[in-house]
Short mmCIF file of N, CA and C in Angstrom, two decimals:
data_model
loop_
_atom_site.label_atom_id
_atom_site.label_comp_id
_atom_site.label_asym_id
_atom_site.label_seq_id
_atom_site.Cartn_x
_atom_site.Cartn_y
_atom_site.Cartn_z
N UNK Q 994 124.58 -4.48 117.74
CA UNK Q 994 124.10 -3.90 116.52
C UNK Q 994 123.08 -2.79 116.75
N UNK Q 995 122.42 -2.82 117.89
CA UNK Q 995 121.43 -1.79 118.17
C UNK Q 995 122.15 -0.56 118.71
N UNK Q 996 121.95 0.57 118.03
CA UNK Q 996 122.58 1.81 118.48
C UNK Q 996 121.77 2.41 119.62
N UNK Q 997 122.44 3.15 120.46
CA UNK Q 997 121.72 3.78 121.57
C UNK Q 997 120.83 4.90 121.03
N UNK Q 998 119.62 4.99 121.57
CA UNK Q 998 118.67 6.00 121.12
C UNK Q 998 119.07 7.37 121.64
N UNK Q 999 118.89 8.36 120.80
CA UNK Q 999 119.19 9.72 121.19
C UNK Q 999 117.93 10.36 121.74
N UNK Q 1000 118.10 11.18 122.75
CA UNK Q 1000 116.97 11.88 123.33
C UNK Q 1000 116.51 12.99 122.40
N UNK Q 1001 115.20 13.15 122.32
CA UNK Q 1001 114.63 14.24 121.53
C UNK Q 1001 114.49 15.43 122.46
N UNK Q 1002 115.03 16.55 122.04
CA UNK Q 1002 114.93 17.75 122.87
C UNK Q 1002 114.42 18.91 122.02
N UNK Q 1003 113.82 19.85 122.69
CA UNK Q 1003 113.25 21.01 122.03
C UNK Q 1003 114.36 21.99 121.65
N UNK Q 1004 114.27 22.63 120.49
CA UNK Q 1004 115.26 23.65 120.14
C UNK Q 1004 115.06 24.94 120.94
N UNK Q 1005 113.89 25.06 121.59
CA UNK Q 1005 113.58 26.23 122.41
C UNK Q 1005 113.55 25.78 123.87
N UNK Q 1006 114.22 26.49 124.77
CA UNK Q 1006 114.17 26.11 126.19
C UNK Q 1006 112.73 26.15 126.72
N UNK Q 1007 112.43 25.21 127.60
CA UNK Q 1007 111.07 25.08 128.13
C UNK Q 1007 110.65 26.34 128.91
N UNK Q 1008 111.58 27.01 129.51
CA UNK Q 1008 111.24 28.21 130.28
C UNK Q 1008 110.78 29.36 129.40
N UNK Q 1009 111.05 29.30 128.11
CA UNK Q 1009 110.63 30.36 127.19
C UNK Q 1009 109.20 30.17 126.68
N UNK Q 1010 108.59 29.01 126.89
CA UNK Q 1010 107.27 28.72 126.34
C UNK Q 1010 106.20 29.75 126.72
N UNK Q 1011 106.05 30.11 127.99
CA UNK Q 1011 105.01 31.09 128.32
C UNK Q 1011 105.25 32.46 127.69
N UNK Q 1012 106.51 32.88 127.67
CA UNK Q 1012 106.85 34.18 127.08
C UNK Q 1012 106.58 34.19 125.59
N UNK Q 1013 106.99 33.13 124.91
CA UNK Q 1013 106.74 33.04 123.48
C UNK Q 1013 105.25 32.98 123.18
N UNK Q 1014 104.50 32.27 124.01
CA UNK Q 1014 103.05 32.19 123.80
C UNK Q 1014 102.41 33.56 123.89
N UNK Q 1015 102.76 34.32 124.92
CA UNK Q 1015 102.17 35.64 125.11
C UNK Q 1015 102.53 36.56 123.95
N UNK Q 1016 103.81 36.62 123.59
CA UNK Q 1016 104.22 37.54 122.53
C UNK Q 1016 103.65 37.15 121.17
N UNK Q 1017 103.67 35.88 120.85
CA UNK Q 1017 103.16 35.46 119.54
C UNK Q 1017 101.65 35.63 119.45
N UNK Q 1018 100.93 35.33 120.51
CA UNK Q 1018 99.49 35.54 120.48
C UNK Q 1018 99.16 37.03 120.42
N UNK Q 1019 99.92 37.85 121.11
CA UNK Q 1019 99.69 39.30 121.06
C UNK Q 1019 99.94 39.85 119.66
N UNK Q 1020 101.04 39.44 119.05
CA UNK Q 1020 101.34 39.90 117.69
C UNK Q 1020 100.27 39.39 116.72
N UNK Q 1021 99.86 38.14 116.86
CA UNK Q 1021 98.83 37.59 115.99
C UNK Q 1021 97.51 38.31 116.13
N UNK Q 1022 97.13 38.66 117.35
CA UNK Q 1022 95.89 39.38 117.56
C UNK Q 1022 95.96 40.81 117.02
N UNK Q 1023 97.11 41.45 117.14
CA UNK Q 1023 97.27 42.80 116.58
C UNK Q 1023 97.18 42.77 115.06
N UNK Q 1024 97.82 41.80 114.43
CA UNK Q 1024 97.75 41.69 112.97
C UNK Q 1024 96.34 41.33 112.52
N UNK Q 1025 95.65 40.49 113.28
CA UNK Q 1025 94.26 40.16 112.97
C UNK Q 1025 93.37 41.39 113.08
N UNK Q 1026 93.59 42.19 114.12
CA UNK Q 1026 92.81 43.42 114.28
C UNK Q 1026 93.06 44.38 113.13
N UNK Q 1027 94.32 44.49 112.69
CA UNK Q 1027 94.61 45.38 111.56
C UNK Q 1027 93.97 44.86 110.28
N UNK Q 1028 93.88 43.54 110.14
CA UNK Q 1028 93.20 42.96 108.98
C UNK Q 1028 91.72 43.34 108.98
N UNK Q 1029 91.06 43.19 110.14
CA UNK Q 1029 89.64 43.54 110.21
C UNK Q 1029 89.41 45.03 110.02
N UNK Q 1030 90.28 45.86 110.54
CA UNK Q 1030 90.14 47.30 110.33
C UNK Q 1030 90.31 47.65 108.87
N UNK Q 1031 91.28 47.02 108.20
CA UNK Q 1031 91.49 47.24 106.78
C UNK Q 1031 90.26 46.83 105.98
N UNK Q 1032 89.68 45.70 106.31
CA UNK Q 1032 88.50 45.22 105.59
C UNK Q 1032 87.28 46.12 105.83
N UNK Q 1033 87.16 46.65 107.02
CA UNK Q 1033 85.98 47.45 107.35
C UNK Q 1033 86.06 48.88 106.84
N UNK Q 1034 87.27 49.41 106.71
CA UNK Q 1034 87.39 50.82 106.38
C UNK Q 1034 87.72 51.10 104.92
N UNK Q 1035 88.27 50.15 104.19
CA UNK Q 1035 88.65 50.43 102.80
C UNK Q 1035 87.49 50.08 101.87
N UNK Q 1036 87.27 50.92 100.87
CA UNK Q 1036 86.22 50.60 99.88
C UNK Q 1036 86.57 49.33 99.11
N UNK Q 1037 85.55 48.66 98.64
CA UNK Q 1037 85.74 47.36 97.98
C UNK Q 1037 86.66 47.45 96.77
N UNK Q 1038 86.57 48.51 95.97
CA UNK Q 1038 87.37 48.56 94.74
C UNK Q 1038 88.82 48.99 94.98
N UNK Q 1039 89.16 49.42 96.20
CA UNK Q 1039 90.53 49.81 96.50
C UNK Q 1039 91.27 48.77 97.33
N UNK Q 1040 90.67 47.64 97.58
CA UNK Q 1040 91.33 46.59 98.35
C UNK Q 1040 92.35 45.84 97.50
N UNK Q 1041 93.37 45.35 98.17
CA UNK Q 1041 94.42 44.60 97.48
C UNK Q 1041 94.40 43.15 97.97
N UNK Q 1042 94.25 42.22 97.02
CA UNK Q 1042 94.23 40.81 97.37
C UNK Q 1042 95.56 40.37 97.97
N UNK Q 1043 96.67 40.88 97.43
CA UNK Q 1043 97.99 40.51 97.95
C UNK Q 1043 98.15 40.95 99.41
N UNK Q 1044 97.67 42.17 99.73
CA UNK Q 1044 97.78 42.64 101.11
C UNK Q 1044 96.90 41.81 102.03
N UNK Q 1045 95.71 41.45 101.58
CA UNK Q 1045 94.81 40.64 102.39
C UNK Q 1045 95.41 39.26 102.66
N UNK Q 1046 95.95 38.62 101.62
CA UNK Q 1046 96.54 37.30 101.79
C UNK Q 1046 97.79 37.34 102.68
N UNK Q 1047 98.61 38.35 102.50
CA UNK Q 1047 99.82 38.48 103.31
C UNK Q 1047 99.47 38.71 104.78
N UNK Q 1048 98.55 39.62 105.02
CA UNK Q 1048 98.15 39.90 106.40
C UNK Q 1048 97.51 38.68 107.04
N UNK Q 1049 96.66 37.99 106.30
CA UNK Q 1049 96.04 36.78 106.83
C UNK Q 1049 97.04 35.68 107.12
N UNK Q 1050 98.03 35.52 106.25
CA UNK Q 1050 99.04 34.49 106.46
C UNK Q 1050 99.92 34.80 107.67
N UNK Q 1051 100.31 36.05 107.81
CA UNK Q 1051 101.15 36.43 108.96
C UNK Q 1051 100.38 36.23 110.27
N UNK Q 1052 99.13 36.66 110.28
CA UNK Q 1052 98.31 36.48 111.49
C UNK Q 1052 98.13 35.00 111.80
N UNK Q 1053 97.91 34.20 110.78
CA UNK Q 1053 97.71 32.77 110.97
C UNK Q 1053 98.96 32.10 111.54
N UNK Q 1054 100.11 32.47 111.04
CA UNK Q 1054 101.36 31.87 111.53
C UNK Q 1054 101.59 32.24 112.99
N UNK Q 1055 101.43 33.52 113.32
CA UNK Q 1055 101.66 33.93 114.71
C UNK Q 1055 100.64 33.32 115.66
N UNK Q 1056 99.37 33.28 115.27
CA UNK Q 1056 98.36 32.69 116.14
C UNK Q 1056 98.56 31.17 116.27
N UNK Q 1057 99.00 30.53 115.20
CA UNK Q 1057 99.25 29.10 115.25
C UNK Q 1057 100.39 28.74 116.18
N UNK Q 1058 101.53 29.42 116.02
CA UNK Q 1058 102.66 29.14 116.89
C UNK Q 1058 102.40 29.61 118.32
N UNK Q 1059 101.66 30.71 118.47
CA UNK Q 1059 101.29 31.15 119.81
C UNK Q 1059 100.43 30.14 120.52
N UNK Q 1060 99.49 29.55 119.80
CA UNK Q 1060 98.63 28.51 120.38
C UNK Q 1060 99.45 27.26 120.73
N UNK Q 1061 100.38 26.92 119.87
CA UNK Q 1061 101.25 25.77 120.14
C UNK Q 1061 102.05 25.98 121.42
N UNK Q 1062 102.68 27.15 121.56
CA UNK Q 1062 103.46 27.40 122.76
C UNK Q 1062 102.58 27.54 124.00
N UNK Q 1063 101.36 28.02 123.84
CA UNK Q 1063 100.44 28.08 124.97
C UNK Q 1063 100.09 26.67 125.45
N UNK Q 1064 99.84 25.77 124.52
CA UNK Q 1064 99.57 24.38 124.89
C UNK Q 1064 100.78 23.73 125.55
N UNK Q 1065 101.96 23.97 124.99
CA UNK Q 1065 103.18 23.41 125.58
C UNK Q 1065 103.45 23.97 126.97
N UNK Q 1066 103.19 25.27 127.15
CA UNK Q 1066 103.43 25.88 128.45
C UNK Q 1066 102.46 25.36 129.51
N UNK Q 1067 101.27 24.98 129.08
CA UNK Q 1067 100.28 24.49 130.05
C UNK Q 1067 100.41 22.99 130.29
N UNK Q 1068 101.32 22.33 129.61
CA UNK Q 1068 101.57 20.91 129.88
C UNK Q 1068 100.91 19.96 128.90
N UNK Q 1069 100.28 20.47 127.87
CA UNK Q 1069 99.67 19.61 126.84
C UNK Q 1069 100.72 19.46 125.75
N UNK Q 1070 101.34 18.31 125.68
CA UNK Q 1070 102.41 18.10 124.71
C UNK Q 1070 101.82 17.53 123.41
N UNK Q 1071 101.91 18.32 122.37
CA UNK Q 1071 101.35 17.95 121.07
C UNK Q 1071 102.43 17.61 120.07
#
């Protein structure tokens, strides 16, 4: 009655972890830098809340997944 357990495997090959970490962290840092430049150079009354939220969300997603793949590449399985 007990079915055999299936192995859990990653949808991404393990050899791609370091490459994905570098690219995602680089993209996240570039988007974060553009967010800070936008905040520092645009006058307060010409800022767009939608652009700020979108840029922040994109940077957060890339930095989050980049950090995840960096941890996985270094052997910390989360």
